[in-house]
Amino acid sequence: MKKILRTREFWLAVVVAVMVFATNIRAPGFATPARLADIFDDSSILIILALGQMVVILSRSIDLSMASNLALSGMIVALVNQAFPAVPVPALMLLAALCGLALGGFNGFFVWRLGIPAIVVTLGTLTIYRGVIFLIAGGQWVNADAFSPGFVAFTRIDFLGLPLLSWYAIVIVAAFYLIMTRTFLGRSFYAIGVNPTAAVYAGINVGKTTFWAFCISGMLSGFAGYLWVSRYVIGSVEVAKGYELTIVAACVIGGISISGGVGTVAGAVLGALFLGVINGALPVINISPFWQMAISGAAIILAVVLNGRSGKQSARLILKEAEHTR
Amino acid sequence: MNSHVSQEPKIALSGISKSFPGVRALHQVSLELYPGQVTALIGENGAGKSTLVKTMTGIYQPDEGEIRVGGNTVTLPSPHDAFQAGITAIHQETVLFDELSVAENIFIGHAPKSRFGMIDWRRMQERATTLLEDIGAAHISPETRLKDLGIANKHLVAVARALSINAEIVIMDEPTAALSHKEIDDLFELVELLKSQGKAILFISHKFDEIYRIADRYTVFRDGEMVGKGLLSEISQDEIVKMMVGRSVDQVFPKTEVTAGEEVLKVSGYSHPTEFADIGFSLRKGEILGFYGLVGAGRSEIMQALFGITKPSKGAVRVDGEVAVIRSPAEAIEKGIVYVPEDRGKQGAVIGLPIFQNVTLPSLKATSKNGFLRLAEEYRLAREYSERLDLRAASLDQDVGNLSGGNQQKVVIAKWLATKPKVIILDEPTKGIDIGSKAAVHEFMSELAGQGLAVIMVSSELPEIMGMSDRIIVMREGRIVSEVENNEDLKAEVLVRAAAGIGEEA
């Protein structure tokens, strides 16, 4: 119990809960299960994306191309659906994930094999992937009436009281929890993030592990591409433009250290929920969109300051150690 | 020009002592540097040379003792004060700024200013050009970025910098370590120039041919004490070597006698394009094989190649008689070879992960099933080895960063033992840890050998090499120069001479 109290995830959960109840005082009815389920549903895509970004950040990299990847993969399945309405939706979901996987693998290849810094590679592909949407769609939008009913329904169908979109997020969160705590790959992400040199000596292939991180973030971006287009019923060049920074923000608020190696699945989920709650709550209590942005921004800085302080403590211990070993 | 040499030292240190927790680095040492003369500071690794240099350059404060510069007592609370006192050091890895130009490097901190307090770039370039010409380095353009220069030229920039501040005392800490013969000749010409200008020079090197070529005086350190000084013309190399190693053996090594078993590792014709050549040796069960040599003799490089971190160009490795192809650390671990690296913090312990995850990191493939980790198995393994190694920790979930240096080393060793290796390579296993933990590591090493593990120990500390090894291989400049059985008749001098290349034409 004491241990839980000391984790930053616990305190972040407390903050999210306080925000929900405080809003409920100003706007009664906000904290009803139905409204909260809505907020979760609204945050589902961000949760999925934040998990993908998390593995990349853990490996001391960053993926700025996630939103462009999402938009491109989403456009591809939208066009396929428009041209061949008979293709079953699960096949399209798989196609979206595979497109994303390929795009993420492309990033990972450059980082792994050519040793180019991730921020440079993904800054490039951020623009390239979006440019490709122009090429394949000829600058056209795919409008609401162009989609097959199934394409739109597969995020909305109600299952045990929650829309399928929420269930996708729940399943992915569960899978990630398992990957990060119980698999060789998950442990490797932490090891290469905390101390890449030691990881090499322990027989872990750092480059390849980073490559897998990009594959995962890419695959989730691609899958989220289908989810986004289905949920907002539109495919265009503008889809999720600038969203890459929201994803990074969710991770940072969730306590995932930008310098790698530190972060949990619960943190990423809570970071995404925090932003989801702010976006859901502030309009209800009549706070202007400007304040929404300012509050999200302040939360990011606050999170970094708090995480930085808890990190510093251990650094001081290491230094004391270093003096001893002189 | 040397005729006007006065007998008044430019800088005189006396009664200097410096301790760190658990280590007495310097004890009542003295050193004098005379104008127009080169004094060689000689001593083994760990004799206290670097500590003394750091004391002279204001990085460390001595616990006691006096420093006099030009007859006046001074204190050097910071590197800047040492700089003001005219003391400058040229290091092995030159500490300059790679991204700045040569001129900026020469004048950083004291750049010529224009009337408005801005840097006067023109004057800076001109003065840099003059300085470089003065030291015969006109081939270096002041505008070149430092990172585009080789090490020899970087040294020249450092010398130019020393002259720009009118440094009277120049410390050269192993300046020739990474230089070619031609570059060494050029550097020595420059040293002669500095001598003729009346500078007092401290020259630190492990290479005796260089010391005899350039130095006028010597001072020998051993175990943090000054054991001899005088004019080089009045002493032989043999006598200096005796001073360096002539220790009283007050350290007891817990080496138990083990009858070596069958051969587990055989290396032959092992070469690397730049680091080592024609390395061949064999290792048997229960044996401790010591690798001795100066820092940079290529010992760690061989071990890294054996562990699959770097690629050798040719040669064969056999494990248990079978040819082993090792292309990555994972393959080395699989073949039963593990490597405990020298830099514990950077390459060994994964600070930030709990103890149990550190211990199981290289064994994860073996402890997991179908790609899934088995936490219970991990805890069992971690518990088993932390008990065997007598690890002092509150819990296995504790971050290794919170452990003491000795306990961190135990975690690192536990991590490798947990892979059930056949050969364990320990690179400077006791460097920088306190005496108590040192003894524990030695005892454990002996125990491992007793259990039939084959141990390779790379060490630059003579007592450790002679106290722990069954056999000793001495390396110099990337080659094996000597292989000896370790017994009572073995003299430390033999090893030092082999490692330093004394008695041969270099």
Tab-separated table of N, CA, C and O in Angstrom, chain B residues 244-327:
chain	number	residue	atom	x	y	z
B	244	MET	N	59.763	1.812	-8.193
B	244	MET	CA	58.333	1.796	-8.518
B	244	MET	C	57.612	0.642	-7.859
B	244	MET	O	56.492	0.782	-7.399
B	245	VAL	N	58.237	-0.551	-7.862
B	245	VAL	CA	57.517	-1.738	-7.416
B	245	VAL	C	57.929	-2.207	-6.033
B	245	VAL	O	57.252	-3.053	-5.453
B	246	GLY	N	59.036	-1.676	-5.510
B	246	GLY	CA	59.580	-2.197	-4.261
B	246	GLY	C	58.670	-1.992	-3.069
B	246	GLY	O	58.982	-1.244	-2.164
B	247	ARG	N	57.550	-2.645	-3.114
B	247	ARG	CA	56.574	-2.441	-2.061
B	247	ARG	C	56.739	-3.470	-0.946
B	247	ARG	O	57.257	-4.556	-1.154
B	248	SER	N	56.256	-3.130	0.183
B	248	SER	CA	56.111	-4.120	1.229
B	248	SER	C	54.742	-4.751	0.984
B	248	SER	O	53.756	-4.052	0.804
B	249	VAL	N	54.729	-6.070	0.899
B	249	VAL	CA	53.451	-6.714	0.579
B	249	VAL	C	52.596	-6.779	1.834
B	249	VAL	O	52.723	-7.679	2.642
B	250	ASP	N	51.717	-5.777	1.977
B	250	ASP	CA	50.869	-5.783	3.166
B	250	ASP	C	49.453	-6.232	2.820
B	250	ASP	O	48.592	-6.316	3.664
B	251	GLN	N	49.251	-6.547	1.548
B	251	GLN	CA	47.930	-7.020	1.162
B	251	GLN	C	47.975	-8.535	1.077
B	251	GLN	O	48.907	-9.106	0.512
B	252	VAL	N	46.996	-9.197	1.634
B	252	VAL	CA	46.971	-10.646	1.578
B	252	VAL	C	45.914	-11.060	0.558
B	252	VAL	O	44.801	-10.564	0.570
B	253	PHE	N	46.311	-11.939	-0.336
B	253	PHE	CA	45.350	-12.373	-1.338
B	253	PHE	C	44.873	-13.786	-1.035
B	253	PHE	O	45.682	-14.670	-0.762
B	254	PRO	N	43.585	-13.981	-1.079
B	254	PRO	CA	43.005	-15.270	-0.680
B	254	PRO	C	43.030	-16.293	-1.799
B	254	PRO	O	42.037	-16.941	-2.072
B	255	LYS	N	44.180	-16.403	-2.463
B	255	LYS	CA	44.233	-17.315	-3.603
B	255	LYS	C	44.416	-18.746	-3.123
B	255	LYS	O	45.369	-19.053	-2.428
B	256	THR	N	43.472	-19.603	-3.508
B	256	THR	CA	43.615	-21.006	-3.143
B	256	THR	C	44.204	-21.779	-4.318
B	256	THR	O	44.010	-21.406	-5.472
B	257	GLU	N	44.932	-22.827	-3.989
B	257	GLU	CA	45.533	-23.635	-5.049
B	257	GLU	C	44.471	-24.489	-5.719
B	257	GLU	O	43.672	-25.136	-5.063
B	258	VAL	N	44.441	-24.420	-7.018
B	258	VAL	CA	43.469	-25.214	-7.756
B	258	VAL	C	44.232	-25.982	-8.825
B	258	VAL	O	45.093	-25.429	-9.489
B	259	THR	N	43.927	-27.268	-8.960
B	259	THR	CA	44.525	-28.005	-10.062
B	259	THR	C	43.679	-27.709	-11.294
B	259	THR	O	42.482	-27.955	-11.302
B	260	ALA	N	44.334	-27.154	-12.272
B	260	ALA	CA	43.591	-26.755	-13.455
B	260	ALA	C	43.071	-27.978	-14.192
B	260	ALA	O	43.742	-28.997	-14.278
B	261	GLY	N	41.875	-27.880	-14.726
B	261	GLY	CA	41.248	-28.990	-15.446
B	261	GLY	C	41.526	-28.897	-16.929
B	261	GLY	O	42.548	-28.357	-17.357
B	262	GLU	N	40.559	-29.388	-17.734
B	262	GLU	CA	40.799	-29.396	-19.177
B	262	GLU	C	40.609	-27.997	-19.762
B	262	GLU	O	40.051	-27.108	-19.134
B	263	GLU	N	41.116	-27.845	-20.964
B	263	GLU	CA	41.095	-26.553	-21.628
B	263	GLU	C	39.655	-26.166	-22.020
B	263	GLU	O	38.936	-26.955	-22.615
B	264	VAL	N	39.228	-24.956	-21.663
B	264	VAL	CA	37.894	-24.505	-22.079
B	264	VAL	C	37.956	-23.482	-23.197
B	264	VAL	O	37.051	-23.410	-24.023
B	265	LEU	N	39.016	-22.687	-23.191
B	265	LEU	CA	39.064	-21.610	-24.182
B	265	LEU	C	40.425	-21.633	-24.857
B	265	LEU	O	41.460	-21.739	-24.194
B	266	LYS	N	40.397	-21.584	-26.171
B	266	LYS	CA	41.665	-21.473	-26.893
B	266	LYS	C	41.515	-20.394	-27.959
B	266	LYS	O	40.602	-20.429	-28.770
B	267	VAL	N	42.419	-19.432	-27.897
B	267	VAL	CA	42.392	-18.320	-28.842
B	267	VAL	C	43.673	-18.390	-29.636
B	267	VAL	O	44.753	-18.562	-29.064
B	268	SER	N	43.571	-18.300	-30.981
B	268	SER	CA	44.807	-18.351	-31.760
B	268	SER	C	44.750	-17.388	-32.943
B	268	SER	O	43.707	-17.225	-33.581
B	269	GLY	N	45.875	-16.754	-33.170
B	269	GLY	CA	46.018	-15.841	-34.314
B	269	GLY	C	45.008	-14.704	-34.318
B	269	GLY	O	44.672	-14.149	-35.358
B	270	TYR	N	44.540	-14.342	-33.136
B	270	TYR	CA	43.468	-13.361	-33.010
B	270	TYR	C	44.012	-11.962	-33.310
B	270	TYR	O	44.954	-11.507	-32.651
B	271	SER	N	43.430	-11.277	-34.281
B	271	SER	CA	43.929	-9.957	-34.665
B	271	SER	C	42.784	-8.998	-34.925
B	271	SER	O	41.668	-9.406	-35.236
B	272	HIS	N	43.107	-7.727	-34.797
B	272	HIS	CA	42.147	-6.664	-35.069
B	272	HIS	C	42.892	-5.649	-35.927
B	272	HIS	O	44.094	-5.450	-35.740
B	273	PRO	N	42.201	-5.003	-36.890
B	273	PRO	CA	42.918	-4.101	-37.795
B	273	PRO	C	43.739	-3.031	-37.070
B	273	PRO	O	44.821	-2.672	-37.529
B	274	THR	N	43.236	-2.505	-35.947
B	274	THR	CA	43.947	-1.384	-35.325
B	274	THR	C	44.331	-1.610	-33.868
B	274	THR	O	45.175	-0.895	-33.344
B	275	GLU	N	43.717	-2.592	-33.200
B	275	GLU	CA	43.893	-2.646	-31.750
B	275	GLU	C	44.859	-3.718	-31.246
B	275	GLU	O	45.557	-3.506	-30.279
B	276	PHE	N	44.867	-4.895	-31.888
B	276	PHE	CA	45.752	-5.953	-31.396
B	276	PHE	C	46.074	-6.915	-32.536
B	276	PHE	O	45.393	-6.937	-33.558
B	277	ALA	N	47.153	-7.685	-32.344
B	277	ALA	CA	47.577	-8.605	-33.405
B	277	ALA	C	48.153	-9.882	-32.811
B	277	ALA	O	48.784	-9.868	-31.757
B	278	ASP	N	47.910	-10.986	-33.526
B	278	ASP	CA	48.502	-12.290	-33.197
B	278	ASP	C	48.361	-12.700	-31.744
B	278	ASP	O	49.329	-13.112	-31.107
B	279	ILE	N	47.175	-12.586	-31.226
B	279	ILE	CA	46.955	-12.973	-29.844
B	279	ILE	C	46.623	-14.457	-29.785
B	279	ILE	O	45.752	-14.941	-30.509
B	280	GLY	N	47.362	-15.172	-28.954
B	280	GLY	CA	47.069	-16.582	-28.784
B	280	GLY	C	47.267	-16.982	-27.331
B	280	GLY	O	48.265	-16.618	-26.711
B	281	PHE	N	46.296	-17.647	-26.774
B	281	PHE	CA	46.458	-18.157	-25.414
B	281	PHE	C	45.414	-19.233	-25.169
B	281	PHE	O	44.474	-19.375	-25.952
B	282	SER	N	45.618	-20.005	-24.115
B	282	SER	CA	44.607	-20.996	-23.773
B	282	SER	C	44.282	-20.861	-22.294
B	282	SER	O	45.063	-20.315	-21.515
B	283	LEU	N	43.125	-21.335	-21.956
B	283	LEU	CA	42.638	-21.157	-20.591
B	283	LEU	C	41.994	-22.465	-20.159
B	283	LEU	O	41.235	-23.072	-20.915
B	284	ARG	N	42.333	-22.882	-18.926
B	284	ARG	CA	41.774	-24.153	-18.453
B	284	ARG	C	40.838	-23.929	-17.283
B	284	ARG	O	40.871	-22.887	-16.630
B	285	LYS	N	40.022	-24.938	-17.046
B	285	LYS	CA	39.068	-24.876	-15.928
B	285	LYS	C	39.786	-24.606	-14.619
B	285	LYS	O	40.825	-25.207	-14.344
B	286	GLY	N	39.230	-23.747	-13.804
B	286	GLY	CA	39.790	-23.511	-12.480
B	286	GLY	C	40.995	-22.610	-12.460
B	286	GLY	O	41.615	-22.390	-11.430
B	287	GLU	N	41.323	-22.056	-13.633
B	287	GLU	CA	42.530	-21.249	-13.729
B	287	GLU	C	42.173	-19.758	-13.681
B	287	GLU	O	41.128	-19.353	-14.192
B	288	ILE	N	43.044	-18.954	-13.081
B	288	ILE	CA	42.901	-17.509	-13.191
B	288	ILE	C	44.058	-17.001	-14.039
B	288	ILE	O	45.223	-17.178	-13.678
B	289	LEU	N	43.706	-16.438	-15.182
B	289	LEU	CA	44.732	-15.949	-16.100
B	289	LEU	C	44.744	-14.433	-16.021
B	289	LEU	O	43.741	-13.774	-16.270
B	290	GLY	N	45.886	-13.875	-15.627
B	290	GLY	CA	45.974	-12.422	-15.487
B	290	GLY	C	46.505	-11.776	-16.750
B	290	GLY	O	47.418	-12.298	-17.381
B	291	PHE	N	45.898	-10.672	-17.136
B	291	PHE	CA	46.409	-9.873	-18.260
B	291	PHE	C	46.946	-8.578	-17.695
B	291	PHE	O	46.198	-7.753	-17.185
B	292	TYR	N	48.280	-8.401	-17.797
B	292	TYR	CA	48.891	-7.194	-17.263
B	292	TYR	C	49.410	-6.343	-18.421
B	292	TYR	O	49.766	-6.858	-19.484
B	293	GLY	N	49.447	-5.048	-18.210
B	293	GLY	CA	49.985	-4.145	-19.222
B	293	GLY	C	49.634	-2.731	-18.853
B	293	GLY	O	48.893	-2.495	-17.896
B	294	LEU	N	50.180	-1.792	-19.604
B	294	LEU	CA	49.830	-0.405	-19.355
B	294	LEU	C	48.428	-0.144	-19.879
B	294	LEU	O	47.925	-0.888	-20.715
B	295	VAL	N	47.837	0.924	-19.389
B	295	VAL	CA	46.535	1.313	-19.929
B	295	VAL	C	46.724	1.582	-21.423
B	295	VAL	O	47.663	2.249	-21.828
B	296	GLY	N	45.833	1.007	-22.232
B	296	GLY	CA	45.943	1.219	-23.673
B	296	GLY	C	46.817	0.188	-24.367
B	296	GLY	O	47.184	0.352	-25.523
B	297	ALA	N	47.143	-0.912	-23.673
B	297	ALA	CA	47.964	-1.945	-24.295
B	297	ALA	C	47.133	-2.901	-25.147
B	297	ALA	O	47.661	-3.773	-25.808
B	298	GLY	N	45.808	-2.728	-25.124
B	298	GLY	CA	44.955	-3.548	-25.971
B	298	GLY	C	44.281	-4.703	-25.251
B	298	GLY	O	43.630	-5.523	-25.878
B	299	ARG	N	44.402	-4.729	-23.927
B	299	ARG	CA	43.824	-5.863	-23.186
B	299	ARG	C	42.303	-5.851	-23.232
B	299	ARG	O	41.671	-6.844	-23.584
B	300	SER	N	41.701	-4.694	-22.887
B	300	SER	CA	40.237	-4.629	-22.899
B	300	SER	C	39.687	-4.857	-24.297
B	300	SER	O	38.613	-5.437	-24.466
B	301	GLU	N	40.447	-4.403	-25.297
B	301	GLU	CA	39.986	-4.544	-26.676
B	301	GLU	C	39.865	-6.016	-27.063
B	301	GLU	O	38.921	-6.404	-27.756
B	302	ILE	N	40.820	-6.838	-26.612
B	302	ILE	CA	40.734	-8.279	-26.893
B	302	ILE	C	39.481	-8.853	-26.242
B	302	ILE	O	38.727	-9.614	-26.848
B	303	MET	N	39.266	-8.457	-25.000
B	303	MET	CA	38.137	-9.014	-24.259
B	303	MET	C	36.812	-8.613	-24.912
B	303	MET	O	35.884	-9.390	-24.984
B	304	GLN	N	36.758	-7.362	-25.379
B	304	GLN	CA	35.532	-6.910	-26.043
B	304	GLN	C	35.288	-7.680	-27.332
B	304	GLN	O	34.145	-7.966	-27.676
B	305	ALA	N	36.369	-8.036	-28.030
B	305	ALA	CA	36.206	-8.828	-29.244
B	305	ALA	C	35.728	-10.240	-28.888
B	305	ALA	O	34.828	-10.780	-29.531
B	306	LEU	N	36.316	-10.819	-27.832
B	306	LEU	CA	35.891	-12.159	-27.412
B	306	LEU	C	34.423	-12.158	-27.030
B	306	LEU	O	33.729	-13.159	-27.165
B	307	PHE	N	33.948	-11.022	-26.556
B	307	PHE	CA	32.563	-10.923	-26.098
B	307	PHE	C	31.629	-10.468	-27.225
B	307	PHE	O	30.439	-10.258	-27.013
B	308	GLY	N	32.179	-10.293	-28.416
B	308	GLY	CA	31.319	-9.992	-29.563
B	308	GLY	C	30.944	-8.536	-29.709
B	308	GLY	O	30.039	-8.194	-30.470
B	309	ILE	N	31.637	-7.643	-28.986
B	309	ILE	CA	31.293	-6.229	-29.102
B	309	ILE	C	32.007	-5.598	-30.283
B	309	ILE	O	31.445	-4.801	-31.008
B	310	THR	N	33.278	-5.976	-30.480
B	310	THR	CA	33.975	-5.518	-31.676
B	310	THR	C	34.327	-6.736	-32.514
B	310	THR	O	34.333	-7.859	-32.015
B	311	LYS	N	34.609	-6.488	-33.778
B	311	LYS	CA	34.877	-7.603	-34.687
B	311	LYS	C	36.378	-7.760	-34.893
B	311	LYS	O	37.044	-6.829	-35.316
B	312	PRO	N	36.924	-8.944	-34.636
B	312	PRO	CA	38.328	-9.183	-34.980
B	312	PRO	C	38.446	-9.385	-36.487
B	312	PRO	O	37.462	-9.740	-37.147
B	313	SER	N	39.650	-9.134	-37.030
B	313	SER	CA	39.798	-9.314	-38.476
B	313	SER	C	40.133	-10.759	-38.815
B	313	SER	O	39.777	-11.259	-39.855
B	314	LYS	N	40.882	-11.411	-37.925
B	314	LYS	CA	41.107	-12.838	-38.163
B	314	LYS	C	41.410	-13.550	-36.851
B	314	LYS	O	41.515	-12.907	-35.805
B	315	GLY	N	41.579	-14.853	-36.958
B	315	GLY	CA	41.872	-15.615	-35.764
B	315	GLY	C	40.720	-16.531	-35.406
B	315	GLY	O	39.625	-16.402	-35.942
B	316	ALA	N	41.002	-17.472	-34.520
B	316	ALA	CA	39.979	-18.451	-34.165
B	316	ALA	C	39.813	-18.528	-32.649
B	316	ALA	O	40.769	-18.346	-31.899
B	317	VAL	N	38.573	-18.759	-32.243
B	317	VAL	CA	38.271	-18.954	-30.834
B	317	VAL	C	37.623	-20.324	-30.711
B	317	VAL	O	36.731	-20.667	-31.484
B	318	ARG	N	38.135	-21.122	-29.777
B	318	ARG	CA	37.516	-22.417	-29.536
B	318	ARG	C	37.035	-22.484	-28.092
B	318	ARG	O	37.765	-22.119	-27.174
B	319	VAL	N	35.794	-22.924	-27.927
B	319	VAL	CA	35.262	-23.137	-26.588
B	319	VAL	C	35.016	-24.632	-26.455
B	319	VAL	O	34.321	-25.218	-27.290
B	320	ASP	N	35.623	-25.245	-25.460
B	320	ASP	CA	35.534	-26.699	-25.271
B	320	ASP	C	35.948	-27.453	-26.533
B	320	ASP	O	35.326	-28.452	-26.906
B	321	GLY	N	36.954	-26.923	-27.215
B	321	GLY	CA	37.467	-27.604	-28.387
B	321	GLY	C	36.706	-27.345	-29.675
B	321	GLY	O	37.154	-27.715	-30.757
B	322	GLU	N	35.539	-26.706	-29.572
B	322	GLU	CA	34.770	-26.454	-30.783
B	322	GLU	C	34.919	-25.002	-31.209
B	322	GLU	O	34.917	-24.099	-30.383
B	323	VAL	N	35.024	-24.796	-32.519
B	323	VAL	CA	35.170	-23.440	-33.037
B	323	VAL	C	33.910	-22.633	-32.680
B	323	VAL	O	32.787	-23.081	-32.898
B	324	ALA	N	34.109	-21.484	-32.072
B	324	ALA	CA	32.969	-20.645	-31.675
B	324	ALA	C	33.000	-19.359	-32.487
B	324	ALA	O	33.988	-18.648	-32.499
B	325	VAL	N	31.920	-19.106	-33.197
B	325	VAL	CA	31.796	-17.845	-33.922
B	325	VAL	C	30.969	-16.903	-33.052
B	325	VAL	O	29.820	-17.192	-32.717
B	326	ILE	N	31.584	-15.800	-32.660
B	326	ILE	CA	30.899	-14.878	-31.748
B	326	ILE	C	30.755	-13.527	-32.429
B	326	ILE	O	31.728	-12.829	-32.670
B	327	ARG	N	29.518	-13.190	-32.768
B	327	ARG	CA	29.305	-11.923	-33.469
B	327	ARG	C	28.565	-10.891	-32.622
B	327	ARG	O	28.419	-9.752	-33.015
